[in-house]
CSV table of C-alpha atoms in Angstrom, one decimal:
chain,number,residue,atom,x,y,z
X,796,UNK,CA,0.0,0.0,0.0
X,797,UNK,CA,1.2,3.1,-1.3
X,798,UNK,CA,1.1,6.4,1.5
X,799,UNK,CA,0.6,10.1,0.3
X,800,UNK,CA,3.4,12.4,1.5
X,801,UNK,CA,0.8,14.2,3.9
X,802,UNK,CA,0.2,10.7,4.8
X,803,UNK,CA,3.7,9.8,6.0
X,804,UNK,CA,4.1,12.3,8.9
X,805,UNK,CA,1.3,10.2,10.7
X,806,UNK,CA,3.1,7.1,10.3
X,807,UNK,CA,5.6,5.7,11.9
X,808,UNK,CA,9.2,4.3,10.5
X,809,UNK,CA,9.7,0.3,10.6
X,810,UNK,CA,12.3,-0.7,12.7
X,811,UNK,CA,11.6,-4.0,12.0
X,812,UNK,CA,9.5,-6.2,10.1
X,813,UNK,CA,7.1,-9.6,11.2
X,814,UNK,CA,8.2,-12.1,9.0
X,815,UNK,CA,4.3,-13.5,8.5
X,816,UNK,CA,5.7,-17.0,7.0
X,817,UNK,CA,3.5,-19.8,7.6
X,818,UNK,CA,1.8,-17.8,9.6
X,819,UNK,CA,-1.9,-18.6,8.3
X,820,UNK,CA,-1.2,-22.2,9.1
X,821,UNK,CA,-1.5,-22.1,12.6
X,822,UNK,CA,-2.1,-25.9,12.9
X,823,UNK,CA,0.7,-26.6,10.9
X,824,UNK,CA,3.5,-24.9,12.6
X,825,UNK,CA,5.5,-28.1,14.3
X,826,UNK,CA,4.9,-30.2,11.4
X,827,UNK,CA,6.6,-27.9,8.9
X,828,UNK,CA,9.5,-27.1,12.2
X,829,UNK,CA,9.9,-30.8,11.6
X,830,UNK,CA,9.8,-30.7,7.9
X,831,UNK,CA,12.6,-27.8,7.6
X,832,UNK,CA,14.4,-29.2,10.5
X,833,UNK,CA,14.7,-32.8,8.5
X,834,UNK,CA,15.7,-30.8,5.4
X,835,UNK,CA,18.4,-28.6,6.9
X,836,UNK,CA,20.0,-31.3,8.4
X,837,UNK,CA,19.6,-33.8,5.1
X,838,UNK,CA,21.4,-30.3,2.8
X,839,UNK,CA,24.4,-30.3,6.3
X,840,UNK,CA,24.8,-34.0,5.8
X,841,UNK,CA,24.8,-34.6,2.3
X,842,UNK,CA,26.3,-31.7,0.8
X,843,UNK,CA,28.8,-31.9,3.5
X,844,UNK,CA,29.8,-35.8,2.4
X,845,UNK,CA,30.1,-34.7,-0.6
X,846,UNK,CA,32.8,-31.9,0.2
X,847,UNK,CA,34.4,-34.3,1.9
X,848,UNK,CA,34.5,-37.2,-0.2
X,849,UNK,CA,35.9,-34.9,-3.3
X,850,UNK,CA,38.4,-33.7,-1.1
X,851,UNK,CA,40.3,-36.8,0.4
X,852,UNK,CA,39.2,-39.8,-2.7
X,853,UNK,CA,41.7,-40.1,-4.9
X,854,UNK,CA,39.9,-40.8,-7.7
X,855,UNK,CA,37.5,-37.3,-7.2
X,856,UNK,CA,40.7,-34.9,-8.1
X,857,UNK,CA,39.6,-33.7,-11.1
X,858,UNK,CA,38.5,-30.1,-11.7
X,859,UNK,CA,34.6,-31.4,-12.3
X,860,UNK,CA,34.8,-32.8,-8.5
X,861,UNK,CA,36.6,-29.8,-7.1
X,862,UNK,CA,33.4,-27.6,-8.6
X,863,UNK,CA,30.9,-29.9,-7.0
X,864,UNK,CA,32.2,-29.8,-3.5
X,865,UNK,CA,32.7,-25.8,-3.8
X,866,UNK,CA,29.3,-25.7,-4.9
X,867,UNK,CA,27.9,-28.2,-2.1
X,868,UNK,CA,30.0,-25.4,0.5
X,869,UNK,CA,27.9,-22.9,-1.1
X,870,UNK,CA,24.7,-24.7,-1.0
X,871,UNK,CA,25.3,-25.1,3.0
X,872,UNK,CA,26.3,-21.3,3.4
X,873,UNK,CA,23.0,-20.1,1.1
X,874,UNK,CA,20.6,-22.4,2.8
X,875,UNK,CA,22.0,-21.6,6.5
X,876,UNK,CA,20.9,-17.6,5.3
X,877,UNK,CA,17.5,-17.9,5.9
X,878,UNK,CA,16.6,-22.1,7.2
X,879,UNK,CA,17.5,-21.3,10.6
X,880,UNK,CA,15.7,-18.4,11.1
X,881,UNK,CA,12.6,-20.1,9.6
X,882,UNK,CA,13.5,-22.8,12.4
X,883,UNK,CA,13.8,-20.6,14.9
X,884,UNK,CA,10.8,-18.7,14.4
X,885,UNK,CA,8.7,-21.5,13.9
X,886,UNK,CA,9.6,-22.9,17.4
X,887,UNK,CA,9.1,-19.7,19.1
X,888,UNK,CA,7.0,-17.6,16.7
X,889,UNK,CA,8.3,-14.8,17.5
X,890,UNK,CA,9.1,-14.0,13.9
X,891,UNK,CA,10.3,-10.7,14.7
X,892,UNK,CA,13.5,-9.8,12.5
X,893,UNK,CA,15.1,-6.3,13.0
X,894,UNK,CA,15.9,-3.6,10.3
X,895,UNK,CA,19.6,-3.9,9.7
X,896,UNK,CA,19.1,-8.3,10.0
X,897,UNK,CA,16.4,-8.3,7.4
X,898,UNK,CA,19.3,-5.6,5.4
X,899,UNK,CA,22.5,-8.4,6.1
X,900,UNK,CA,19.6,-11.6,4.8
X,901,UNK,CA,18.9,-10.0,2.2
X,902,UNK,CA,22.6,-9.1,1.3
X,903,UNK,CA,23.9,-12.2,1.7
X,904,UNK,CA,21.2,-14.5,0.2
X,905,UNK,CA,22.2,-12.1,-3.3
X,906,UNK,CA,25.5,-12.4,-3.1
X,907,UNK,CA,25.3,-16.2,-2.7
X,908,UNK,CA,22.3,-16.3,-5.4
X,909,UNK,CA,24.5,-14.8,-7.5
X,910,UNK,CA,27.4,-16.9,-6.8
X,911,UNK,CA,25.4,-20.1,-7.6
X,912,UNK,CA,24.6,-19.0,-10.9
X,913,UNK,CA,27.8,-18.2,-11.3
X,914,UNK,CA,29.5,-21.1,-10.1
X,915,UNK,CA,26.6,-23.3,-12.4
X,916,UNK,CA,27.6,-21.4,-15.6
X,917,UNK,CA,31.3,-22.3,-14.3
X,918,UNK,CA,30.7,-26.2,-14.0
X,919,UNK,CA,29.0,-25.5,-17.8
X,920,UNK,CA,32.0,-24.7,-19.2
X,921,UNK,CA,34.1,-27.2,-17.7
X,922,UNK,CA,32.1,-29.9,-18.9
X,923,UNK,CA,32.0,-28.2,-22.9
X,924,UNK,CA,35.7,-28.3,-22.5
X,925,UNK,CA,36.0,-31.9,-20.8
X,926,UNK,CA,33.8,-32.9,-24.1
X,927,UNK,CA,34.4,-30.7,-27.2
X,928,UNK,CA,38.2,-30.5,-26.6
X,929,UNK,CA,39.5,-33.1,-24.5
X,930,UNK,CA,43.6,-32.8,-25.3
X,931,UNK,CA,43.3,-29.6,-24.2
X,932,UNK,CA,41.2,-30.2,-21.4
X,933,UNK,CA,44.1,-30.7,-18.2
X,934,UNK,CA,45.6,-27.5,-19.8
X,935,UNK,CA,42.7,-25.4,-19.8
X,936,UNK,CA,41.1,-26.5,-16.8
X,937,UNK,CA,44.6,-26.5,-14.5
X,938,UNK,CA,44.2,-26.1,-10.8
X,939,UNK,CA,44.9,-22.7,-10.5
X,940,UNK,CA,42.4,-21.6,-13.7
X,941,UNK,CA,40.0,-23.4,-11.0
X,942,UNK,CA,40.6,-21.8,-8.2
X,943,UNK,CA,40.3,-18.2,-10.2
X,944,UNK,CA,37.0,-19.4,-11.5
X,945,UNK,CA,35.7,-20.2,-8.1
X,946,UNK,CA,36.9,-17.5,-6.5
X,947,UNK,CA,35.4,-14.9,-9.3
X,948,UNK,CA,32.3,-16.7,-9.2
X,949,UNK,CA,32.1,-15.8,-5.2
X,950,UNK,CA,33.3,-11.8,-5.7
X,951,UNK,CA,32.2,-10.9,-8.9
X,952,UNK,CA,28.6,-10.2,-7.8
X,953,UNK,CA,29.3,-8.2,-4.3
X,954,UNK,CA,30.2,-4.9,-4.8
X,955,UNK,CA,26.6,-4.2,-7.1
X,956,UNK,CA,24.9,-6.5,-4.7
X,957,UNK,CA,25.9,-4.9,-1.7
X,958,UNK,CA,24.7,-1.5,-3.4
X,959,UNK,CA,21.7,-3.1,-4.7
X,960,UNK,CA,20.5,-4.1,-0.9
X,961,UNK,CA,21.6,-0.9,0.1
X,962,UNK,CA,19.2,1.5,-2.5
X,963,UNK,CA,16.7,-1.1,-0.9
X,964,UNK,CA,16.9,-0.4,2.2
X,965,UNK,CA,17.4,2.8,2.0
X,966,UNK,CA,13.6,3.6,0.9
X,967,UNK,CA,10.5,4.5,3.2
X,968,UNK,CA,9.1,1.8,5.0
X,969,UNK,CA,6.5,3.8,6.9
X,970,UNK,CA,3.6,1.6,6.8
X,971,UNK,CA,2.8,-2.3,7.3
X,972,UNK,CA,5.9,-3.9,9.0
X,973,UNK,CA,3.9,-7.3,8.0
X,974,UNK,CA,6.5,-8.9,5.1
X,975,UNK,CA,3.9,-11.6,4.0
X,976,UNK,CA,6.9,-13.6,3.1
X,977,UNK,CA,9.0,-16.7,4.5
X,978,UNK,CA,12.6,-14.4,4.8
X,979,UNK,CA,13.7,-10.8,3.7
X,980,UNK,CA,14.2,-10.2,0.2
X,981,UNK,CA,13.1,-7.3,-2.4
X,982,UNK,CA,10.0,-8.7,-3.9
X,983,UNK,CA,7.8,-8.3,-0.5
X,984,UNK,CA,9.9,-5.3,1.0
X,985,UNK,CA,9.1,-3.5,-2.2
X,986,UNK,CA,5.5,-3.7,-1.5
X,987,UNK,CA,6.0,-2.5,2.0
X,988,UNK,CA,7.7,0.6,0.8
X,989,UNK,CA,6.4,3.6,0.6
X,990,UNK,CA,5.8,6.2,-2.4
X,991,UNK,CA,7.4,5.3,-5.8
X,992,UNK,CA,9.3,1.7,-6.1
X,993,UNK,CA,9.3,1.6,-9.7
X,994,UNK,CA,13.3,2.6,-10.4
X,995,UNK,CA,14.2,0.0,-7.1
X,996,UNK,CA,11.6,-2.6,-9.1
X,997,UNK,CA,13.5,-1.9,-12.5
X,998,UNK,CA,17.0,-1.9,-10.8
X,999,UNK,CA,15.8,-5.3,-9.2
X,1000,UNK,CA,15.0,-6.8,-12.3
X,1001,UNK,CA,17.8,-5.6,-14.5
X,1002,UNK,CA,20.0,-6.6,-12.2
X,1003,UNK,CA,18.4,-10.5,-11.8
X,1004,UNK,CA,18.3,-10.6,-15.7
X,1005,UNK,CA,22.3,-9.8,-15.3
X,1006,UNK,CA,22.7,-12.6,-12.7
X,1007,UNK,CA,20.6,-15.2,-13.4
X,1008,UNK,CA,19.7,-14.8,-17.2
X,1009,UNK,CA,23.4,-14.1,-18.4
X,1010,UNK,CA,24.7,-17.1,-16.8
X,1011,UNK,CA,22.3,-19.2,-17.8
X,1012,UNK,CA,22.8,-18.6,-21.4
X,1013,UNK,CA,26.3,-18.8,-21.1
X,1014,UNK,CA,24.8,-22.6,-19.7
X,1015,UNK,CA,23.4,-22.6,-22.9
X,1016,UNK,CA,25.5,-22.0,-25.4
X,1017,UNK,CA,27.8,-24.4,-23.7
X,1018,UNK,CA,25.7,-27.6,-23.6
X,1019,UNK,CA,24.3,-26.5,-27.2
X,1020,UNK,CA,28.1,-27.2,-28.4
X,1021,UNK,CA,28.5,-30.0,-26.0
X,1022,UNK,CA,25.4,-31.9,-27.5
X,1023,UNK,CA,26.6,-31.3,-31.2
X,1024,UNK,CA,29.7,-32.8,-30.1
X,1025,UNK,CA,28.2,-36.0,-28.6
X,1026,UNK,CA,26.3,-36.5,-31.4
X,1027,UNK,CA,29.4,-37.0,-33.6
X,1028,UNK,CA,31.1,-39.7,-31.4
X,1029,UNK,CA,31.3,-43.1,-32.8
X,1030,UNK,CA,30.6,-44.9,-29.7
X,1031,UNK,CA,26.8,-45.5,-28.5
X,1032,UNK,CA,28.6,-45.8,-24.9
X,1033,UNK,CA,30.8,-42.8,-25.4
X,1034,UNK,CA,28.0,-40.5,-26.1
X,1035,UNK,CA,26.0,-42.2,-23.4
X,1036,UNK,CA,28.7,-41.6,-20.8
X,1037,UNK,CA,29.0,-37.8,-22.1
X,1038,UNK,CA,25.4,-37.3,-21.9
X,1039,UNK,CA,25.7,-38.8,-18.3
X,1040,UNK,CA,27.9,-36.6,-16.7
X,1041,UNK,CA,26.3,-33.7,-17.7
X,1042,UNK,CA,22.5,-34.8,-17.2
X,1043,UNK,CA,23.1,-34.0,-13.3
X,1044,UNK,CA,24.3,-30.7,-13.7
X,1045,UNK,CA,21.2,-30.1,-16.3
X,1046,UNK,CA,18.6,-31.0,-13.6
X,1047,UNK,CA,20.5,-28.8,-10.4
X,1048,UNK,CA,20.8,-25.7,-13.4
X,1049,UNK,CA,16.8,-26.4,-14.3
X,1050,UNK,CA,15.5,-26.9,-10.4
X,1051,UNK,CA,17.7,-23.2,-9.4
X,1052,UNK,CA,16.8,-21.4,-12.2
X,1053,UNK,CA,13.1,-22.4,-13.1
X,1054,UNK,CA,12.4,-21.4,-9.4
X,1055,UNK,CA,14.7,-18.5,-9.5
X,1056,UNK,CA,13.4,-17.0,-12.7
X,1057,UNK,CA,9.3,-17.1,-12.0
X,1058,UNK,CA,10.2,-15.1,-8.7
X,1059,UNK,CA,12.5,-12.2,-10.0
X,1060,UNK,CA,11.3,-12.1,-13.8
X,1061,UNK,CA,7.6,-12.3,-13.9
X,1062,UNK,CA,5.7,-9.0,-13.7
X,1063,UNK,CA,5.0,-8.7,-10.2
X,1064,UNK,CA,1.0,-8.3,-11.5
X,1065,UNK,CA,1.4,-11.6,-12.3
X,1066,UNK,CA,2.7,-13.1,-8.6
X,1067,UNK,CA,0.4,-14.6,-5.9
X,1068,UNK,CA,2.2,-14.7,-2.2
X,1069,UNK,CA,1.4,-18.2,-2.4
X,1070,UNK,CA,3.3,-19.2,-5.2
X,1071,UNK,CA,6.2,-17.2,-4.3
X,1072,UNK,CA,6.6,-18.6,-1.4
X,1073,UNK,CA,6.9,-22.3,-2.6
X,1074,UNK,CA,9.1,-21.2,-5.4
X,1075,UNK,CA,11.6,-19.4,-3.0
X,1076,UNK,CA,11.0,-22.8,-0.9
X,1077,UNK,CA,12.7,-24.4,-4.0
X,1078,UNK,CA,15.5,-22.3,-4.6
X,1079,UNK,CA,16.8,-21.9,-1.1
X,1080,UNK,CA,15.7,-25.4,0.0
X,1081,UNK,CA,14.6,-28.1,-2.5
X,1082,UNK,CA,17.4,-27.6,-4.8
X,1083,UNK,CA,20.4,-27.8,-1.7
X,1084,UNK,CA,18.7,-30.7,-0.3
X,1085,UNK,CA,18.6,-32.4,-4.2
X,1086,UNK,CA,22.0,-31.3,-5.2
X,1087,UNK,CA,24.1,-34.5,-3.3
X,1088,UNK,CA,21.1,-36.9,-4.4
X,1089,UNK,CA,21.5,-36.1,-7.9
X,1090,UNK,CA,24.9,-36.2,-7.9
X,1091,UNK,CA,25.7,-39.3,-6.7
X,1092,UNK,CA,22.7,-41.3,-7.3
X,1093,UNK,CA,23.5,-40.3,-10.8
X,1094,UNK,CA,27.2,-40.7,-10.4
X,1095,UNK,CA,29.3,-44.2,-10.5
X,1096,UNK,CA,32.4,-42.4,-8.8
X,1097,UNK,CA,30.8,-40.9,-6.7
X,1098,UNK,CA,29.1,-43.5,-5.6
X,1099,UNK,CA,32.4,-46.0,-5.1
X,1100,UNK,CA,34.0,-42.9,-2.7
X,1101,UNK,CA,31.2,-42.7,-0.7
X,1102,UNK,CA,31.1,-47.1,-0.3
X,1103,UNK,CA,34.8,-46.5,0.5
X,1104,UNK,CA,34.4,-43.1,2.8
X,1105,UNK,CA,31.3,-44.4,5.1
X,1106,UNK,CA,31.1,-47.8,7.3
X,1107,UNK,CA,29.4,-51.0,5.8
């Protein structure tokens, strides 16, 4: 709801928001505590095998492993940015969250967003090179190119993110502290704001369209070249095993993005709270708790490190 000026000297400034949630499901509430809690700990235990497992197995020293345990570390740290504070304010229902911790959420669940994309479009083009130019491939793809592509995928995005969720936060909240959403982020503060959103909605969009949509082509382009290479091998079980290796990363890419995209590029005329809520549920959640599944259920190496790694 949008406040007159004359309007805003009778209101008061939000010092911090209600975090409404599941809020409308009162009988619900330790039923879903139990649900979260069982999928925070299933995203610490099986991402965090799989960091583990690609670090000390032999056989998992290749750059494709060292991208999927970096990207399981994220997938802990961008999960642990809002699941415990759903947790914790499902147990006491408090769900209370103060000015400048709704600002650091928000910053931090961006900079990580962007960071997965980033990493994703990464893991792309390792594979395209593993594939379409395989002599080259230890040359290209040495441990230090790694590291730098890791490590740019983490930074890259902070300094505009950081500004973005500071132009955010920096605009009138004078009226409903009520953010009918599950955490802090700009879709639902930008309908608590006050006056004229429409350059913040823009900036918000343009700058998710960078982040998520340039990425994602770059994912595109890559597996476009990787399937036009595949379809010239020889070999039923070469193409098979090519096809393989890159039909997990296809399904974590499609289960982020998909979610990702309906949130931050529909027209916000076209959103009901419901729906974003469940699709924010499967970006921040579903996909985390997925990621080590798909990997190694779908993954023969994988699968022989962790036969070695954990007890009979």
């Amino acid at each position: 709801m949008k406040h007159s000026i004359h309007e805003w000297n009778n209101l008061t400034a939000v010092v911090e928001f209600i975090l409404l949630g599941f809020s409308d499901l009162p009988k619900l509430q330790g039923f879903l505590f139990g649900i979260f809690l069982i999928m925070y700990l299933s995203i610490l235990i099986g991402n965090g095998l799989l960091i583990v497992i690609t670090k000390i197995d032999p056989g998992l020293q290749t750059p494709m492993y060292f991208f999927i345990g970096n990207f399981s570390f994220l997938e802990i740290c961008y999960t642990s940015v809002t699941l415990p504070r759903m947790l914790t304010d499902l147990w006491t229902q408090k769900r209370t969250i103060s000015f400048l911790a709704c600002a650091v959420q928000t910053c931090f669940l961006y900079i990580l967003g962007a960071a997965e994309c980033l990493l994703l479009a990464v893991m792309a083009y390792d594979r395209y090179v593993a594939i379409c130019k395989p002599l080259y491939y230890p040359l290209i793809m040495n441990h230090k190119v790694c590291v730098q592509l890791v490590v740019a995928s983490w930074i890259i995005g902070v300094p505009v993110l950081v500004q973005e969720t500071y132009q955010i936060f920096c605009l009138n909240f004078c009226g409903s502290n009520k953010l009918n959403h599950i955490f802090c982020e700009a879709p639902p503060l930008l309908e608590l704001a006050c006056g004229d959103t429409y350059k913040r909605e823009v900036s918000v969009h343009f700058i998710a369209l960078a982040f998520i949509i340039t990425p994602f082509l770059l994912i595109l382009i890559s597996y476009v070249k990787i399937i036009a290479t595949v379809l010239k091998l020889p070999s039923t079980s070469g193409r098979s095993k090519a096809f393989s290796t890159c039909s997990s990363h296809l399904m974590v890419v499609g289960l982020f993005y998909g979610s990702g995209s309906i949130v931050y590029l529909q027209p916000k005329s076209s959103h009901s709270t419901g729906s974003v809520k469940v699709f924010a549920l499967f970006y921040t959640i579903v996909t985390p708790m997925f990621n080590p599944l798909i990997y190694s259920l779908r993954n023969k190496d994988v699968i022989c490190a962790l036969r070695k790694f954990l007890p009979k």
